[in-house]
Amino acid sequence: MKKVLVTMLLIALSATAAQAGLRVVGRGAERQFDPSSFPPAMKANYDVVRVKCVKCHTLERLVVAVQTGVAPISGQPFDRSATKAYGIKMLRKPDSNMTKGQVKQAVDLMNYLLSEAER
Ligand code: HEC
C-alpha cells in the first residue's frame, strides 16, 4: 500500500513539474515551445525565432538546449552566459538571413526560456 502511495505521489509531482515553467508541444524533431503563457514581448521574440531559426534546422535544437542546459551538437554548455555567442554563431552562418536586431530578439528569448526552465 505504501509503495502504491509513493508511486502515486511521484506521478503527481512529475505531472506538476511538467506543467510549471516551460511547456513544449510536439514530438521529436517537431518539438517547439508553447508560447501561450509568454509575456507579450517574448511572444513577439518567439514569432521571429519561429520564422528565422528554422531555416537550417528545426526548433528541436533549441528545445533540447534549453531543457538540458547542453547544446545538442557541440555538447557545450547552454546557459545565459552562452546564449549571445550562439546567436552570433547562427547570424554568421552563410545565408542566415537574419538582422542583428532579430538575433538580439532570439538571444532575449533564449535567456527568458532558460530562466523559465529553471522554475
Ligand atoms: C543559416 C543556417 C542556420 C540558421 C538560420 C540558424 N542555425 Fe542554428 N545551427 C546551424 C548549424 C549548421 C548548426 C550546427 C552546429 C553549429 O555549427 O553550431 C546549428 C546549431 C544550433 C544549435 C546547437 C548548437 C550547438 O553548439 O550544439 C542551436 C541551439 C541553434 N542552432 C539555435 C539556433 C537559433 C536560436 C537560431 C535563430 C536565431 C538558429 N539556430 C538559426 C545553422 C543555422
Short mmCIF file of C-alpha atoms and ligand atoms in Angstrom, two decimals:
data_model
loop_
_atom_site.label_atom_id
_atom_site.label_comp_id
_atom_site.label_asym_id
_atom_site.label_seq_id
_atom_site.Cartn_x
_atom_site.Cartn_y
_atom_site.Cartn_z
CA MET A 1 0.00 0.00 0.00
CA LYS A 2 2.80 2.34 0.98
CA LYS A 3 4.55 1.66 -2.32
CA VAL A 4 1.40 2.47 -4.26
CA LEU A 5 1.03 5.76 -2.41
CA VAL A 6 4.64 6.71 -3.03
CA THR A 7 4.27 5.88 -6.73
CA MET A 8 1.10 7.93 -6.97
CA LEU A 9 2.78 10.83 -5.22
CA LEU A 10 5.73 10.67 -7.62
CA ILE A 11 3.43 10.64 -10.64
CA ALA A 12 1.51 13.62 -9.25
CA LEU A 13 4.74 15.51 -8.62
CA SER A 14 6.20 14.88 -12.07
CA ALA A 15 2.90 15.95 -13.68
CA THR A 16 3.07 19.24 -11.76
CA ALA A 17 6.71 19.74 -12.73
CA ALA A 18 5.84 19.28 -16.39
CA GLN A 19 3.16 21.96 -16.15
CA ALA A 20 5.22 24.55 -14.28
CA GLY A 21 7.62 26.73 -16.22
CA LEU A 22 8.06 25.88 -19.88
CA ARG A 23 5.60 23.97 -21.98
CA VAL A 24 6.79 22.09 -25.03
CA VAL A 25 4.44 20.80 -27.71
CA GLY A 26 5.05 18.25 -30.47
CA ARG A 27 7.37 15.25 -30.57
CA GLY A 28 10.88 14.56 -31.80
CA ALA A 29 12.04 17.00 -34.47
CA GLU A 30 8.65 18.76 -34.31
CA ARG A 31 9.14 19.86 -30.71
CA GLN A 32 8.63 23.55 -30.04
CA PHE A 33 7.70 25.83 -27.18
CA ASP A 34 4.10 26.66 -26.36
CA PRO A 35 4.13 30.48 -26.16
CA SER A 36 0.60 30.84 -24.69
CA SER A 37 1.93 31.84 -21.26
CA PHE A 38 4.77 34.06 -22.56
CA PRO A 39 4.61 37.80 -21.82
CA PRO A 40 3.83 39.88 -24.97
CA ALA A 41 7.45 40.92 -25.63
CA MET A 42 8.58 37.28 -25.54
CA LYS A 43 5.71 36.23 -27.79
CA ALA A 44 6.95 38.78 -30.32
CA ASN A 45 10.52 37.46 -29.97
CA TYR A 46 9.31 33.89 -30.39
CA ASP A 47 7.45 34.88 -33.57
CA VAL A 48 10.81 35.98 -35.00
CA VAL A 49 12.55 32.80 -33.84
CA ARG A 50 9.83 30.58 -35.29
CA VAL A 51 10.42 32.11 -38.70
CA LYS A 52 14.15 32.85 -38.67
CA CYS A 53 15.62 29.94 -36.73
CA VAL A 54 14.03 27.13 -38.71
CA LYS A 55 15.76 27.84 -41.99
CA CYS A 56 18.53 25.28 -41.44
CA HIS A 57 17.18 23.06 -38.63
CA THR A 58 14.01 22.67 -36.56
CA LEU A 59 13.40 24.23 -33.14
CA GLU A 60 14.15 20.84 -31.59
CA ARG A 61 17.77 22.00 -31.16
CA LEU A 62 16.69 24.96 -29.09
CA VAL A 63 14.22 22.88 -27.07
CA VAL A 64 16.90 20.30 -26.20
CA ALA A 65 19.46 23.01 -25.38
CA VAL A 66 17.05 24.85 -23.05
CA GLN A 67 15.76 21.68 -21.39
CA THR A 68 19.14 20.05 -20.80
CA GLY A 69 21.48 23.04 -20.47
CA VAL A 70 23.73 21.41 -23.09
CA ALA A 71 23.93 22.45 -26.75
CA PRO A 72 22.97 19.25 -28.64
CA ILE A 73 25.50 19.35 -31.48
CA SER A 74 28.67 20.66 -29.82
CA GLY A 75 27.94 19.35 -26.32
CA GLN A 76 28.95 22.76 -24.94
CA PRO A 77 27.13 24.38 -22.00
CA PHE A 78 23.96 26.24 -22.92
CA ASP A 79 23.30 28.83 -20.23
CA ARG A 80 22.60 32.56 -20.02
CA SER A 81 26.28 33.41 -20.36
CA ALA A 82 26.42 31.46 -23.65
CA THR A 83 23.24 32.49 -25.49
CA LYS A 84 24.72 35.61 -27.09
CA ALA A 85 27.60 33.60 -28.58
CA TYR A 86 25.15 31.04 -30.02
CA GLY A 87 23.08 33.86 -31.50
CA ILE A 88 26.15 35.39 -33.15
CA LYS A 89 27.28 31.98 -34.38
CA MET A 90 23.91 31.47 -36.10
CA LEU A 91 23.99 35.02 -37.53
CA ARG A 92 27.38 34.30 -39.11
CA LYS A 93 26.26 31.11 -40.86
CA PRO A 94 26.17 31.54 -44.64
CA ASP A 95 22.78 32.90 -45.82
CA SER A 96 21.48 33.10 -42.26
CA ASN A 97 19.12 35.83 -43.49
CA MET A 98 18.82 37.46 -40.04
CA THR A 99 19.47 41.00 -38.87
CA LYS A 100 21.40 41.83 -35.70
CA GLY A 101 18.13 43.07 -34.19
CA GLN A 102 16.44 39.75 -34.87
CA VAL A 103 19.35 37.88 -33.31
CA LYS A 104 19.08 40.11 -30.25
CA GLN A 105 15.39 39.17 -30.02
CA ALA A 106 16.36 35.49 -30.25
CA VAL A 107 19.00 35.93 -27.52
CA ASP A 108 16.49 37.69 -25.23
CA LEU A 109 14.05 34.85 -25.82
CA MET A 110 16.70 32.19 -25.11
CA ASN A 111 17.54 33.90 -21.81
CA TYR A 112 13.86 34.06 -20.91
CA LEU A 113 13.39 30.37 -21.79
CA LEU A 114 16.38 29.38 -19.67
CA SER A 115 15.07 31.25 -16.65
CA GLU A 116 11.62 29.70 -17.12
CA ALA A 117 13.16 26.24 -17.44
CA GLU A 118 14.80 26.70 -14.02
CA ARG A 119 11.50 27.28 -12.24
C1 HEC B 1 21.88 29.57 -41.86
C2 HEC B 1 21.55 28.37 -41.12
C3 HEC B 1 21.14 28.48 -39.66
C4 HEC B 1 20.25 29.38 -39.11
C5 HEC B 1 19.45 30.46 -39.79
C6 HEC B 1 20.20 29.05 -37.68
N1 HEC B 1 21.00 27.99 -37.41
FE1 HEC B 1 21.23 27.10 -35.59
N2 HEC B 1 22.60 25.82 -36.42
C7 HEC B 1 23.01 25.80 -37.73
C8 HEC B 1 24.05 24.80 -37.90
C9 HEC B 1 24.76 24.47 -39.21
C10 HEC B 1 24.26 24.21 -36.63
C11 HEC B 1 25.23 23.06 -36.29
C12 HEC B 1 26.17 23.35 -35.18
C13 HEC B 1 26.98 24.61 -35.37
O1 HEC B 1 27.59 24.81 -36.43
O2 HEC B 1 26.94 25.43 -34.47
C14 HEC B 1 23.32 24.88 -35.73
C15 HEC B 1 23.20 24.58 -34.39
C16 HEC B 1 22.33 25.18 -33.50
C17 HEC B 1 22.23 24.87 -32.08
C18 HEC B 1 23.08 23.84 -31.35
C19 HEC B 1 24.45 24.47 -31.11
C20 HEC B 1 25.46 23.54 -30.55
O3 HEC B 1 26.58 24.03 -30.32
O4 HEC B 1 25.17 22.37 -30.31
C21 HEC B 1 21.30 25.71 -31.55
C22 HEC B 1 20.87 25.80 -30.09
C23 HEC B 1 20.82 26.55 -32.62
N3 HEC B 1 21.45 26.20 -33.79
C24 HEC B 1 19.88 27.54 -32.46
C25 HEC B 1 19.55 28.45 -33.46
C26 HEC B 1 18.75 29.64 -33.22
C27 HEC B 1 18.15 30.05 -31.90
C28 HEC B 1 18.64 30.27 -34.42
C29 HEC B 1 17.96 31.59 -34.72
C30 HEC B 1 18.49 32.74 -34.03
C31 HEC B 1 19.36 29.47 -35.41
N4 HEC B 1 19.90 28.38 -34.78
C32 HEC B 1 19.44 29.77 -36.75
C33 HEC B 1 22.52 26.58 -38.75
C34 HEC B 1 21.61 27.62 -38.59
#
